[in-house]
Structures are given as C-alpha cells and as structure tokens.
Coordinates of C-alpha atoms in Angstrom, one line a residue:
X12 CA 0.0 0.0 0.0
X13 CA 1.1 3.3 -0.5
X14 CA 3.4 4.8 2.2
X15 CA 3.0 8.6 3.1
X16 CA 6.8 9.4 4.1
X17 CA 8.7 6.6 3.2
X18 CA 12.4 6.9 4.7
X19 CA 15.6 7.4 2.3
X20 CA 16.3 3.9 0.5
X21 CA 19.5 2.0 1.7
X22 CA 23.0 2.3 0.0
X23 CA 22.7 -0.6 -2.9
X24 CA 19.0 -0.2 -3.6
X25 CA 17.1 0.7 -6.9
X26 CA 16.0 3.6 -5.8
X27 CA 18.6 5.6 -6.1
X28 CA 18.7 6.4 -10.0
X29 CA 22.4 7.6 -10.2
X30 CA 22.9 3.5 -12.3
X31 CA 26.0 1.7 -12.5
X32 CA 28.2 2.7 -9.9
X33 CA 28.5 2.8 -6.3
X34 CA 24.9 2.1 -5.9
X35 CA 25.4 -1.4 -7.5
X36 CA 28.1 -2.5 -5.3
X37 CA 26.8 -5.9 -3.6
X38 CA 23.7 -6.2 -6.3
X39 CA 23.2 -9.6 -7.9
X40 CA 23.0 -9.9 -11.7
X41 CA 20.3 -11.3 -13.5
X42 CA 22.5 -12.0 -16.4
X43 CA 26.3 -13.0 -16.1
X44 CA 28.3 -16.3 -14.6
X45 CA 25.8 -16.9 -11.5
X46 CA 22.8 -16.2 -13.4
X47 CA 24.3 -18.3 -16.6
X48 CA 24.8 -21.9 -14.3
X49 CA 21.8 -21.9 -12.6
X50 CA 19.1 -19.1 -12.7
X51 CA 17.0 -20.8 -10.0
X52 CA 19.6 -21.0 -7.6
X53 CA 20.2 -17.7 -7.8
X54 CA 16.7 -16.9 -7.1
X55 CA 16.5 -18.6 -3.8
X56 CA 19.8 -17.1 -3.0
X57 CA 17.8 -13.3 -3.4
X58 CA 14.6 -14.8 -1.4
X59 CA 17.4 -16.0 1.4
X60 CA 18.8 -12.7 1.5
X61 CA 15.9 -10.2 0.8
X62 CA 12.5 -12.0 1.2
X63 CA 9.8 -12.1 -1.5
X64 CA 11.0 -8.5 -3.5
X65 CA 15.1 -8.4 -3.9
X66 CA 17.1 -5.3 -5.8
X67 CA 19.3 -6.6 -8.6
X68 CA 21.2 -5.5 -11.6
X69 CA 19.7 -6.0 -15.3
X70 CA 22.3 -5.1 -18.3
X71 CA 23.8 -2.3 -18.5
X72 CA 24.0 -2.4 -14.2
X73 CA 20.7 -1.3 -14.9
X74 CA 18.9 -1.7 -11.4
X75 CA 15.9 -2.5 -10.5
X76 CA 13.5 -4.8 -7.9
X77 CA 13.1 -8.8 -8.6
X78 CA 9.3 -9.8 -7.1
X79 CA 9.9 -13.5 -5.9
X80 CA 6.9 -14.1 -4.1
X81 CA 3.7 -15.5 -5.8
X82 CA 1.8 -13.0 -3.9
X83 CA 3.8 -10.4 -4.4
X84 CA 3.8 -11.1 -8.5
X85 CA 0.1 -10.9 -8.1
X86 CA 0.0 -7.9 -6.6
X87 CA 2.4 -6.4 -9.1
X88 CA 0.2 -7.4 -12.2
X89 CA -2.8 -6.6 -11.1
X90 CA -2.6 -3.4 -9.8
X91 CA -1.2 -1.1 -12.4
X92 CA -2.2 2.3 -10.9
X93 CA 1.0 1.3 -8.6
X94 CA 2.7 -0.6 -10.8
X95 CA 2.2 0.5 -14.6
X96 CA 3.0 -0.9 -17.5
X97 CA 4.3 2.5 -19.3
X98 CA 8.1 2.5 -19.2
X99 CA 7.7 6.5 -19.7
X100 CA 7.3 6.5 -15.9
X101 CA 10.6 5.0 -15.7
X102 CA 12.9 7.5 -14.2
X103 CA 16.1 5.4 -16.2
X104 CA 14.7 6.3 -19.3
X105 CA 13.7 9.8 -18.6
X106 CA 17.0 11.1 -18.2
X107 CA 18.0 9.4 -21.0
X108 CA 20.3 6.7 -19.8
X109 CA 18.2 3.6 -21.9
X110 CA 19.1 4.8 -25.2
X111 CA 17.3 3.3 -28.9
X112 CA 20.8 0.8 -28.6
X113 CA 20.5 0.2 -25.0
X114 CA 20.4 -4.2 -24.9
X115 CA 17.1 -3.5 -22.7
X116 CA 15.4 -1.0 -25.6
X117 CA 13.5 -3.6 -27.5
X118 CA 11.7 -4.8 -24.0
X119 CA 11.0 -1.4 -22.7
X120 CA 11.3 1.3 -25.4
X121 CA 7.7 2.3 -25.3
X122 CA 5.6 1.5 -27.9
X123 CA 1.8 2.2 -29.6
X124 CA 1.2 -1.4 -27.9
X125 CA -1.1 -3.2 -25.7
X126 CA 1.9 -4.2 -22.8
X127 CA 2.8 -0.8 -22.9
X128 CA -0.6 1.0 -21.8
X129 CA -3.2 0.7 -19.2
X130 CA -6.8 1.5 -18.6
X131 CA -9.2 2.8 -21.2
X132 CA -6.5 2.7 -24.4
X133 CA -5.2 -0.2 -22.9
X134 CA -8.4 -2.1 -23.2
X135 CA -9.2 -0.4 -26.5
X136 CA -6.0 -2.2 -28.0
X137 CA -5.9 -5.6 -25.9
X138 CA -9.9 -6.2 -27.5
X139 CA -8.5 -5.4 -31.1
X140 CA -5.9 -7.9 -30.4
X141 CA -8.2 -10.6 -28.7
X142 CA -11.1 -10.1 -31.0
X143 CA -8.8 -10.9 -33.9
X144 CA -6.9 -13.7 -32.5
X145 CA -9.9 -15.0 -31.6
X146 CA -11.8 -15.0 -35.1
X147 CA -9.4 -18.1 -35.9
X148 CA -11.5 -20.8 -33.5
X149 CA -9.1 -24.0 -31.8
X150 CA -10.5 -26.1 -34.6
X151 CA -8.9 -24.8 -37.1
X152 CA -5.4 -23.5 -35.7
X153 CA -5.2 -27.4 -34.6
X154 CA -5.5 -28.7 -38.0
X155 CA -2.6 -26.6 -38.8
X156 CA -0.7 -28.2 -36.0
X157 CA -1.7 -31.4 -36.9
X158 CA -0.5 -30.6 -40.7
X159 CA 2.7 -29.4 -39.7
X160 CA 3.4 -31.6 -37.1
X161 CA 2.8 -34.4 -39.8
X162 CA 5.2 -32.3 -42.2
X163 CA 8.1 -32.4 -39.6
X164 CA 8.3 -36.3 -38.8
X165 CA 8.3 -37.1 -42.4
X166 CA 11.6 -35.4 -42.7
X167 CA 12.9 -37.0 -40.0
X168 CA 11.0 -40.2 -39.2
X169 CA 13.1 -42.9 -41.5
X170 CA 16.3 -42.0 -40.0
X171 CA 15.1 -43.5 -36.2
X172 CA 16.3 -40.3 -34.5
X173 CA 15.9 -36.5 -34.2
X174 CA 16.6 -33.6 -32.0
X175 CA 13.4 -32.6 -30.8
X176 CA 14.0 -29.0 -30.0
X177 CA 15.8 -28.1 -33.2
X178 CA 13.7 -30.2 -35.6
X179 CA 10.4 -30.2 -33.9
X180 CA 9.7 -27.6 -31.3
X181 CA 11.9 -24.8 -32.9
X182 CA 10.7 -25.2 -35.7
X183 CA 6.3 -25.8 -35.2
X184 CA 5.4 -22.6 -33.6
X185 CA 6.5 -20.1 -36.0
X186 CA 4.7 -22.4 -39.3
X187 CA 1.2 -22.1 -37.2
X188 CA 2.3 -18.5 -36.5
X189 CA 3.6 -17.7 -40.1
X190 CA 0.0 -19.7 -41.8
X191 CA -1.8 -17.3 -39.0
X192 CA -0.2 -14.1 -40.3
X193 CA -0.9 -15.1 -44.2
X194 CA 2.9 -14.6 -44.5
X195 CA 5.2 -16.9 -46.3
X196 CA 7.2 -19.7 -45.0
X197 CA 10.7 -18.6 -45.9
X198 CA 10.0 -15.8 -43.2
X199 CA 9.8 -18.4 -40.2
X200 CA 13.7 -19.4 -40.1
X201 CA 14.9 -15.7 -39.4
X202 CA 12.2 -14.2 -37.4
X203 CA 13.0 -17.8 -35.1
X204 CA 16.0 -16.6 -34.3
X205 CA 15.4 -12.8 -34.5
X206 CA 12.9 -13.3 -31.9
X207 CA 14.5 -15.3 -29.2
X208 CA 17.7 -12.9 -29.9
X209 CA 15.7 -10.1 -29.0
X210 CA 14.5 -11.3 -25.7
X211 CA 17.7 -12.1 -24.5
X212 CA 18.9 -8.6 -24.2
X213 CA 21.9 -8.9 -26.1
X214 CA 24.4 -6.8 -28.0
X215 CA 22.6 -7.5 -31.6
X216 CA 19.4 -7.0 -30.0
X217 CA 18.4 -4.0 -31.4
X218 CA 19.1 -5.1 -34.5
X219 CA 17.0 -8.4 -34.3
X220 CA 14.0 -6.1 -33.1
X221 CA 14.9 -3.8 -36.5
X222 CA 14.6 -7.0 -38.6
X223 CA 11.1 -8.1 -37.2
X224 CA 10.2 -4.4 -37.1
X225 CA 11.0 -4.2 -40.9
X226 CA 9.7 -7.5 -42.0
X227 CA 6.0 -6.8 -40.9
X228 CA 5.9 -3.4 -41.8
X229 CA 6.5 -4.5 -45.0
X230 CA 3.6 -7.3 -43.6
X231 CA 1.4 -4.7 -42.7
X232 CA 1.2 -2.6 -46.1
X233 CA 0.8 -5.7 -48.0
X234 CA -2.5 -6.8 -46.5
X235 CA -4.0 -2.8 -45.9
X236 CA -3.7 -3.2 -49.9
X237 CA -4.6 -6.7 -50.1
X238 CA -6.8 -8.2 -47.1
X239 CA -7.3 -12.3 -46.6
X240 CA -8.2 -14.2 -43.7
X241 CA -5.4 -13.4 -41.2
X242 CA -4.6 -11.8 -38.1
X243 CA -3.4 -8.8 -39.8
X244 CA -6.0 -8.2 -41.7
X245 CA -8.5 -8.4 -38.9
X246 CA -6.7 -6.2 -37.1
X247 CA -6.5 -3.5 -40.2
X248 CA -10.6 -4.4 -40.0
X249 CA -11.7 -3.9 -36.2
X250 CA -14.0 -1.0 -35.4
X251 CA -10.6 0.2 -32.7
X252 CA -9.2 1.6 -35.9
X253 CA -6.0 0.6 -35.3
X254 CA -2.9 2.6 -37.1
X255 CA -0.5 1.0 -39.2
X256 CA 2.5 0.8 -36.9
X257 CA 0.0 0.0 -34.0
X258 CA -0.8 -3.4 -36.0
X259 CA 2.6 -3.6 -36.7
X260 CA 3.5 -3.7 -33.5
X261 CA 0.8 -5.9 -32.1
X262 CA 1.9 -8.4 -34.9
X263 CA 5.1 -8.5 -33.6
X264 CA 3.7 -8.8 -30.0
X265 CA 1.4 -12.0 -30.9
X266 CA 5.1 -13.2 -32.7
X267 CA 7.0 -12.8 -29.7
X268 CA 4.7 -13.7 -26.9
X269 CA 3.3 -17.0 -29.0
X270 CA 6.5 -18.5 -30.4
X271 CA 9.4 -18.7 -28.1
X272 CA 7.1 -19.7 -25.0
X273 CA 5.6 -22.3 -27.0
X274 CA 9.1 -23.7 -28.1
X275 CA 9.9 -23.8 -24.7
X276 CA 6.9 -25.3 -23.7
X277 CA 6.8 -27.9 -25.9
X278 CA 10.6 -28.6 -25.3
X279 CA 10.0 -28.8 -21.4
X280 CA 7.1 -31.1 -22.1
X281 CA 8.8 -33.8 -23.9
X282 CA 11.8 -34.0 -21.7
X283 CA 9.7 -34.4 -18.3
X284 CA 8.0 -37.3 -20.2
X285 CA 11.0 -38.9 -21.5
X286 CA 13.0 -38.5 -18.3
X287 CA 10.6 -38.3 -15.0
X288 CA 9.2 -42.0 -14.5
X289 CA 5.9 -40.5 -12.6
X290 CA 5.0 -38.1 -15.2
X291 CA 5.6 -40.1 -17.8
X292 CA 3.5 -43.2 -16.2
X293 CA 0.5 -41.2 -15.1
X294 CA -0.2 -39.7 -18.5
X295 CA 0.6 -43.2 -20.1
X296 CA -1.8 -44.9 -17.5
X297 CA -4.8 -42.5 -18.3
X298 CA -4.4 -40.9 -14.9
X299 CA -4.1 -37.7 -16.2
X300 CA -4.7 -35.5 -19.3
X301 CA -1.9 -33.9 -21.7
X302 CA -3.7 -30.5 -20.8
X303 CA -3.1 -31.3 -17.2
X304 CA 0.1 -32.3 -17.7
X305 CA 1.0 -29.7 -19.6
X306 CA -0.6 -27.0 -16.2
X307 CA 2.3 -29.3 -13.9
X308 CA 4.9 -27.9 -16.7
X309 CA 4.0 -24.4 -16.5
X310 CA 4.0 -25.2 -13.0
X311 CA 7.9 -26.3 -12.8
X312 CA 9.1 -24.8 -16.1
X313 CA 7.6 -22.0 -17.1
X314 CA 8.4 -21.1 -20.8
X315 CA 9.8 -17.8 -19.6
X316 CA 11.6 -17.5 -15.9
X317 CA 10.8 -13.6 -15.9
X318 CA 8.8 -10.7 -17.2
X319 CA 10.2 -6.5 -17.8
X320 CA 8.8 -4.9 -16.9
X321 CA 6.2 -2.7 -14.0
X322 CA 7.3 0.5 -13.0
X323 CA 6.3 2.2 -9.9
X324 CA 3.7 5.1 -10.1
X325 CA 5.0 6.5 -6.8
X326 CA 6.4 5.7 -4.1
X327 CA 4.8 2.8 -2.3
X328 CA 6.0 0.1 -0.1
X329 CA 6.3 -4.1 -1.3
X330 CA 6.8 -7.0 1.1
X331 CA 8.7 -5.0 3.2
X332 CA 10.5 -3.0 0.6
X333 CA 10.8 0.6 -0.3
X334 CA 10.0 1.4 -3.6
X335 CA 10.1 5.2 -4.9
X336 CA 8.8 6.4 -8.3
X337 CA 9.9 5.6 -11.3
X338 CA 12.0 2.1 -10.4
X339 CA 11.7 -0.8 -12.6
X340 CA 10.1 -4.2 -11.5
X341 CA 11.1 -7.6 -12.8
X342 CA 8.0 -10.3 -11.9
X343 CA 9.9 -13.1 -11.5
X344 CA 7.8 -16.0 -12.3
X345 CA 9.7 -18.8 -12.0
X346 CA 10.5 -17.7 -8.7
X347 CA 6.7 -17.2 -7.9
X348 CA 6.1 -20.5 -9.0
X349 CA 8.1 -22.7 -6.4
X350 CA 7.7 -19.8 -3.3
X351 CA 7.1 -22.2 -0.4
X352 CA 4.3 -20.1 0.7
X353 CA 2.0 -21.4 -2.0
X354 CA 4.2 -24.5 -2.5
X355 CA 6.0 -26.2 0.5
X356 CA 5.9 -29.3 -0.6
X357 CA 7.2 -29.3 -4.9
X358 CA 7.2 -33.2 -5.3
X359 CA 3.4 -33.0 -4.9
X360 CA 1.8 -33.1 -8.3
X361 CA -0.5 -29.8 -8.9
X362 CA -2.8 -31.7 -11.3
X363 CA -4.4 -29.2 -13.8
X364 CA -4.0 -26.7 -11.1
X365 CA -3.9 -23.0 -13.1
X366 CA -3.2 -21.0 -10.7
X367 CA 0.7 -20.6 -11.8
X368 CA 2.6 -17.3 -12.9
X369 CA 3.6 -18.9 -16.2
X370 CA 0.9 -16.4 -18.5
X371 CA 1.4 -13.4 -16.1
X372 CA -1.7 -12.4 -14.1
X373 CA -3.8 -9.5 -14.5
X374 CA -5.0 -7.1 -17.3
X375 CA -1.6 -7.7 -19.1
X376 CA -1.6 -11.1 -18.9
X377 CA -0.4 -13.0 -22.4
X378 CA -2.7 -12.5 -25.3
X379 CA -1.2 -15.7 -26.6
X380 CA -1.8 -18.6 -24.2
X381 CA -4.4 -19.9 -25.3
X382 CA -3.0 -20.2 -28.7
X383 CA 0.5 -21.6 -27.3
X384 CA -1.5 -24.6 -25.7
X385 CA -3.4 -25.7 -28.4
X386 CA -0.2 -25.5 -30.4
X387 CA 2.0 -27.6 -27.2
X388 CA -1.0 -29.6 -27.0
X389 CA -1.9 -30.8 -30.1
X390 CA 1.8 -31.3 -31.5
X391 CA 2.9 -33.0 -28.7
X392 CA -0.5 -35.5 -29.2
X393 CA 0.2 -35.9 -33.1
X394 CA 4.0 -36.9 -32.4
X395 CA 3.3 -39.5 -29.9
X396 CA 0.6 -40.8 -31.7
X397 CA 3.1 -41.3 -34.8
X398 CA 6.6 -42.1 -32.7
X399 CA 5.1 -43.9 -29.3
X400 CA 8.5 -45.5 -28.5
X401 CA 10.3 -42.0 -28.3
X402 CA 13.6 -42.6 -25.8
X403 CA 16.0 -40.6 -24.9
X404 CA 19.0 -40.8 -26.8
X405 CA 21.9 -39.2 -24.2
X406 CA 21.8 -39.5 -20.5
X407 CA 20.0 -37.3 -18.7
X408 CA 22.5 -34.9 -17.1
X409 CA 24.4 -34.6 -20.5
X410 CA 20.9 -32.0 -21.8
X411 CA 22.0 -28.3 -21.6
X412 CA 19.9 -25.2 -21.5
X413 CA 20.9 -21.6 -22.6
X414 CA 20.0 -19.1 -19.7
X415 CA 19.0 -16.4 -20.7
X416 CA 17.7 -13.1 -19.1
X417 CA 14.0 -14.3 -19.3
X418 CA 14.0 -17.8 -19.9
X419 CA 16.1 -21.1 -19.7
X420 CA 15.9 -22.9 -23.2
X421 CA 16.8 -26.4 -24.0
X422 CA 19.7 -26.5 -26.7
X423 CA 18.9 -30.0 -27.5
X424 CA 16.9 -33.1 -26.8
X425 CA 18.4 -36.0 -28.9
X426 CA 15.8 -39.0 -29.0
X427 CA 15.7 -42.9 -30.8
X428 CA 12.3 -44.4 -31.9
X429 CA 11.3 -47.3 -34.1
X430 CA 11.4 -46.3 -37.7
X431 CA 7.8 -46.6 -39.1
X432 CA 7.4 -49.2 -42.0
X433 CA 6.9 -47.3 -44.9
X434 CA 4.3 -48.8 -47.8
X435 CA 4.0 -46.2 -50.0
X436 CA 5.4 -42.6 -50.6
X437 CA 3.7 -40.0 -48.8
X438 CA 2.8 -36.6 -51.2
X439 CA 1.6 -34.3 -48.4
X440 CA 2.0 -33.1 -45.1
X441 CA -0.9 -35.4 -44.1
X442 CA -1.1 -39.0 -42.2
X443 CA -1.6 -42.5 -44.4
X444 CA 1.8 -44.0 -45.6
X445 CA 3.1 -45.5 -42.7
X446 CA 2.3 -48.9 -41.0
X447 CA 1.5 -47.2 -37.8
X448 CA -1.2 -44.5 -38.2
X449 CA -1.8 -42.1 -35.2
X450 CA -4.4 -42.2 -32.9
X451 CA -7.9 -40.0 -33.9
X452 CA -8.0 -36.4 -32.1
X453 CA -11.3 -36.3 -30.6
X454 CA -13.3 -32.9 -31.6
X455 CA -11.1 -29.7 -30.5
X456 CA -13.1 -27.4 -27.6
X457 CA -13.0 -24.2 -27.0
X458 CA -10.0 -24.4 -23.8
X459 CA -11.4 -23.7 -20.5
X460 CA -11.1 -20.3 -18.7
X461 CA -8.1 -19.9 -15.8
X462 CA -9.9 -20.0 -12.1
X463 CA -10.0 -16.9 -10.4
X464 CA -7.0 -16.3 -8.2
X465 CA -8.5 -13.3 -6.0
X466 CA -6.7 -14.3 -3.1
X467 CA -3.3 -15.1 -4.5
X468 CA -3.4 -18.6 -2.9
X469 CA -3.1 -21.6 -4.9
X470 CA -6.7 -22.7 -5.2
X471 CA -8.3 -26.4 -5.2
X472 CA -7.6 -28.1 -8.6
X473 CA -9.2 -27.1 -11.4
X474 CA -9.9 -30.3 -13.1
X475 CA -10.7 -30.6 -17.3
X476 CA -12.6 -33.0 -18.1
X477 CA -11.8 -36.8 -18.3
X478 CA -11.6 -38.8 -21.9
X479 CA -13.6 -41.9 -22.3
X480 CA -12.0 -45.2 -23.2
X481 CA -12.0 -44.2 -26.6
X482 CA -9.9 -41.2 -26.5
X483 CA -6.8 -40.7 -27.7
X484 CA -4.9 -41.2 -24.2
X485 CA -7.1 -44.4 -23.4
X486 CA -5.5 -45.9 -26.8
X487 CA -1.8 -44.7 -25.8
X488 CA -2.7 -46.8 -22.5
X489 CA -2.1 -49.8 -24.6
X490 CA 0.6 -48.6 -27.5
X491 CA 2.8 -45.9 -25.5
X492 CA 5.8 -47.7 -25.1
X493 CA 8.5 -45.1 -24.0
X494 CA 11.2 -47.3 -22.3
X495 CA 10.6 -47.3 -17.9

C-alpha cells in the first residue's frame, strides 16, 4: 500500500537512479556467470537474502527490484495504478540513460502497444488484439498443427532419431504463427531466431528487433492493400481503428509472446515425459490429461523464468520494501512458481491446477496462451501418436539449457524411436503412408477459462474433463511404449 513518508532507501537499492556505480556495489546480476549456471539458484539465493521483492542489476548495471513471491507477483500485475505498464514513468529512461541501442530497448522502449498501456486505451488495443486472434477458432489453428506436425516427422522419421528441440519444437510454432499471419514460409527461419535474440537482451538485440520491425511493416502494407483471412488483416478491420504501426506492432507482439514460449513449452514437455518415471507413467496410464500435464509444466518450467517490466507510479512500499517512483520491476515468475508459501511441498503433483505465474496475471496477462497450448497440446498428441516409442538418446545430465535473461531454453533433446514401415510414398503433409497411423483427435473445444486467483493462494484443482475409453490417451494406455 502506499506509504505517506517513506524513509531514504538503503545504499545498494534501486532507488537511487544515479545507475552503475557505487549504488550497484553488492547487487546480484540477473545476467552474467551466477545467473548463466543456474538461474533458480540464484533466485533462492535473493529470497534468502531479501525475502519475496530483492534489488538486482539487469544489463547495463541497470537496477531494479526482482518480485519472488507469488503474492507479491500478483499484486504487481494486477494493480497497475502502482505498478504500470508505461516505461515512460521509468525514471532510467527519462534522463536518458536507456538509449534506442540500449540491450534493454526492444523490451522497454515504449511502444503504440497493448503491454505498454493501461486503462481505457489499454483495453481499446488488448480487445482489437483478442477479437482478432480470436476469429481463428481451436479447430482450425489445430489442424494446422496437426498438418505441420505431420510435415516435420516425415523429414525425420526414416532415419530413427531426431533432435526434438531443433527439428520439432523450434521449428512448429513459427509455421502455425507464419499460416496465421498469411505470410510466407521462408520468413519463419529468421524471425525464429530474431525473436529469441531479441528477448535475451543482447548486444545485436536491437538489430533483431529492426529485422522483425522491418519484415511486418513491409507485412502490414501488403495486406491494408490486399486483405485475406489473417490476423493482420483483422486487425486492419476492427472497429478500434487501429494505425499502421500499432498493428505492426501488435503483430510483432502475438510473434514474440506466441513463439518462443511455445518452443519452450513444448521442449520442457517432452523432456519431463521422456525422463521423470511419474509423469511419464500417469499420462501413459490414463491418470491424467496432456492439458493437465502440460498446467504441472507451467508449473515447474515456465516457458519464460521472468517478465520486464512494472514500474512504480510513486512511491509505495512491497513485502517490506521501499520502492520510490519511477523504479523498474522484474516479476519473476519462475521464482513465484516454487515460493514455499503457495508450495511447500514441490514433489506434490499440482494436477491441472492453473493458478501458476507462467501467462502473467492480471490485465496484461499474455494475449497468446491460449494459442500456445493448443499448439504444445496438439503437436505433442500428433508426435506420440506417430513415434510412441520416443527414448531418450543421451543421459539425462548430458541436456543443456541456454539461460538467458528471461527464460532457460533447451539446446537439444536428442531421442531414438522405431522407424515406421513405410508402404508407399507420402505426397503431403498429411497422415496414411506408414504402418503405424496415429491415434484419432477427438473434436477440439473451446479451452477452458483460468480460475479466479482473487486471493493469491493456490486454489483447489481445477480439473478438465476426463476422456472416455475411446480417447486418444485411453489408446496410448495400450501402445505408448517409452522405455521405464
């Protein structure tokens, strides 16, 4: 709550402005050696040290507050007359000291865009954005999961073995994303890695965010002249009257926030199953649901450990903490995820339970994950269905992640399988020249909506409902046979 004299920060802490410095001395990095080996170790370290909000440095000795508590996190995003989402408030970038080549100015250079308003314009752009999204119904985004998803194990499938991140999950998101956009193929490659450069706060940053910026510009102009059925032309159409670079820029937004999540997701997904015996077993034995499974991911591994950025509105006090006008906040919600207050216990299974930090909470919380589930979802189905005996092809401890500033990826998840008997050659993307045929999809529905989380406790378990014996996970009951 607001504090009506709050004293003179400490020596050290992000509210004094003057940057790198002696005001950083004794700050943890986000980025560097420590964060680099192991990201949540560091976190705990800050939560030993500071409790549930802990100053640290971003690049650049940029400072600013980490919010480690799940409460906390909530009470970040959803209260942005406190904590807004308009980095103009941001006294850093007032006095000029985040400049357009700053490693930090794609993620908080303001922007005509949704995550960089609130209230009445805020909600003006966010419907724009839903409403559009949104005219593209689960059905049909899933058969272009399925179709790609098909496309992908063809080129692989007759050799017995593939990298799963580099030739499955890097490479699915961005075709669904690409088909969605009406934009050709060849773009996916480059904006892949543009996009996940970008995030990472590096020194070519600003010139992956220039790419991206330029290639759906160019986008843009193309469908104001000639409209199809995309997500760019429905946002050219909505009644907000959206301007050109605002749909630019909430293209690049839906790019951003859909892709490199669902990569991660996806990745995370397929090495819990192929490496813990429990998860694996209960999805195998019809105990639980991919959707459900895929809540205990977001749960453990959320696609992205952090989010930049809230700034402070005034001064105001958090967990303890004395936070003054202008400061940056990082929700940290990896951290939030595995807080002992809402989680004392992590070996207990959270079972569907959406009550996790992984989507952000609040007004800004990501436009795209809906559409990043249905994509995880139904890929992960359609590659099981077609490779059940997936192993893993190195030990365990030999996978490596790159950590970066807001999110740990996999590099690589080399796995074996069972070639499938080919008895005829295959002309499309489609299922039907293989011995083994995957399992049916039963009818795609509309995803259920999160539960209320009011009181920033993790609530009872939000259960989705069961297959019948006939569904797709009863079959894998009987034909999953990734090795125990």
């Amino acid at each position: 709550m607001p504090a009506a004299a709050a004293p003179s920060p400490p020596p050290g802490c992000p509210a004094h402005a003057g940057g790198a410095g002696s005001g950083t001395i004794g700050l943890r990095s986000l980025f560097g050696p420590e964060a680099d080996a192991d990201p949540m170790a560091l976190y705990e370290k800050l939560r030993a040290e500071h409790g549930p909000v802990a100053p640290v440095l971003l690049p650049g000795d940029v400072q600013a507050w980490l919010v480690l508590g799940h409460r906390e996190n909530l009470e970040v995003a959803r209260t942005p007359s406190l904590f807004s989402r308009d980095s103009r408030h941001w006294h850093a970038m007032r006095e000029g000291r985040i400049g357009p080549d700053h490693p930090l100015a794609p993620l908080t250079m303001w922007q005509p865009l949704c995550v960089f308003v609130d209230g009445t314009e805020h909600r003006r752009l966010r419907q724009a954005l839903t409403d559009s999204l949104s005219r593209f119904e689960s059905r049909g985004i899933r058969r272009y999961v399925i179709r790609f998803t098909h496309q992908l194990i063809d080129g692989f499938q007759d050799a017995g073995q593939a990298d799963l991140v580099k030739q499955f999950a890097d490479q699915l998101p961005l075709r669904v994303i690409t088909q969605l956009f009406g934009m050709e193929e060849e773009y996916g490659p480059k904006l892949v890695e543009a996009a996940k450069d970008m995030i990472q706060g590096t020194e070519t940053a600003v010139e992956s965010n220039n790419f991206i910026t330029e290639t759906l510009q160019r986008l843009v102009e193309r469908k104001r002249a000639f409209p199809g059925h995309d997500v760019g032309s429905k946002l050219i159409e909505h009644p907000a009257r959206l301007t050109d670079d605002e749909v630019r820029e909430h293209l690049r937004l839906t790019l951003v926030a859909a892709n490199e999540p669902t990569v991660n997701l996806i990745s995370n997904t397929l090495r819990m199953l192929l490496t813990d015996r429990r998860f694996r077993a209960t999805l195998a034995g019809g105990h639980t649901t991919l959707p459900d499974a895929l809540e205990q991911v977001l749960w453990d591994e959320p696609p992205q450990t952090t989010t930049i950025g809230r700034w402070a509105t005034g001064d105001t006090q958090l967990a303890g903490q004395q936070i003054k006008a202008g400061d940056m906040l990082v929700l940290g919600l990896a951290a939030g995820n595995v807080d002992p207050a809402v989680r004392p216990n992590l070996s207990v299974p959270l079972h569907g339970n959406r009550s996790h930090l992984a989507f952000n909470a609040g007004p800004h919380e990501c436009p795209g994950r809906d559409l990043g589930r249905a994509i995880a979802d139904t890929g992960i189905d359609t590659l099981l269905s077609r490779l059940p005996d997936l192993r893993l092809a190195i030990p365990e401890a030999d996978l490596r992640r790159d950590n970066a500033l807001m999110s740990r990826r996999l590099v690589s998840l080399p796995t074996t399988f069972t070639p499938p008997r080919r008895v005829g050659r295959r002309s499309t993307g489609e299922p039907g020249s293989s011995a083994r045929q995957p399992l049916p999809l039963p009818e795609a529905e509309p995803l259920p909506e999160a539960p209320s989380r009011e009181t920033g406790v993790v609530p009872q378990r939000v259960s989705t409902p069961r297959l019948d014996r006939d569904s797709r996970w009863a079959a894998m009951k009987h034909r999953l046979r990734i090795r125990r």
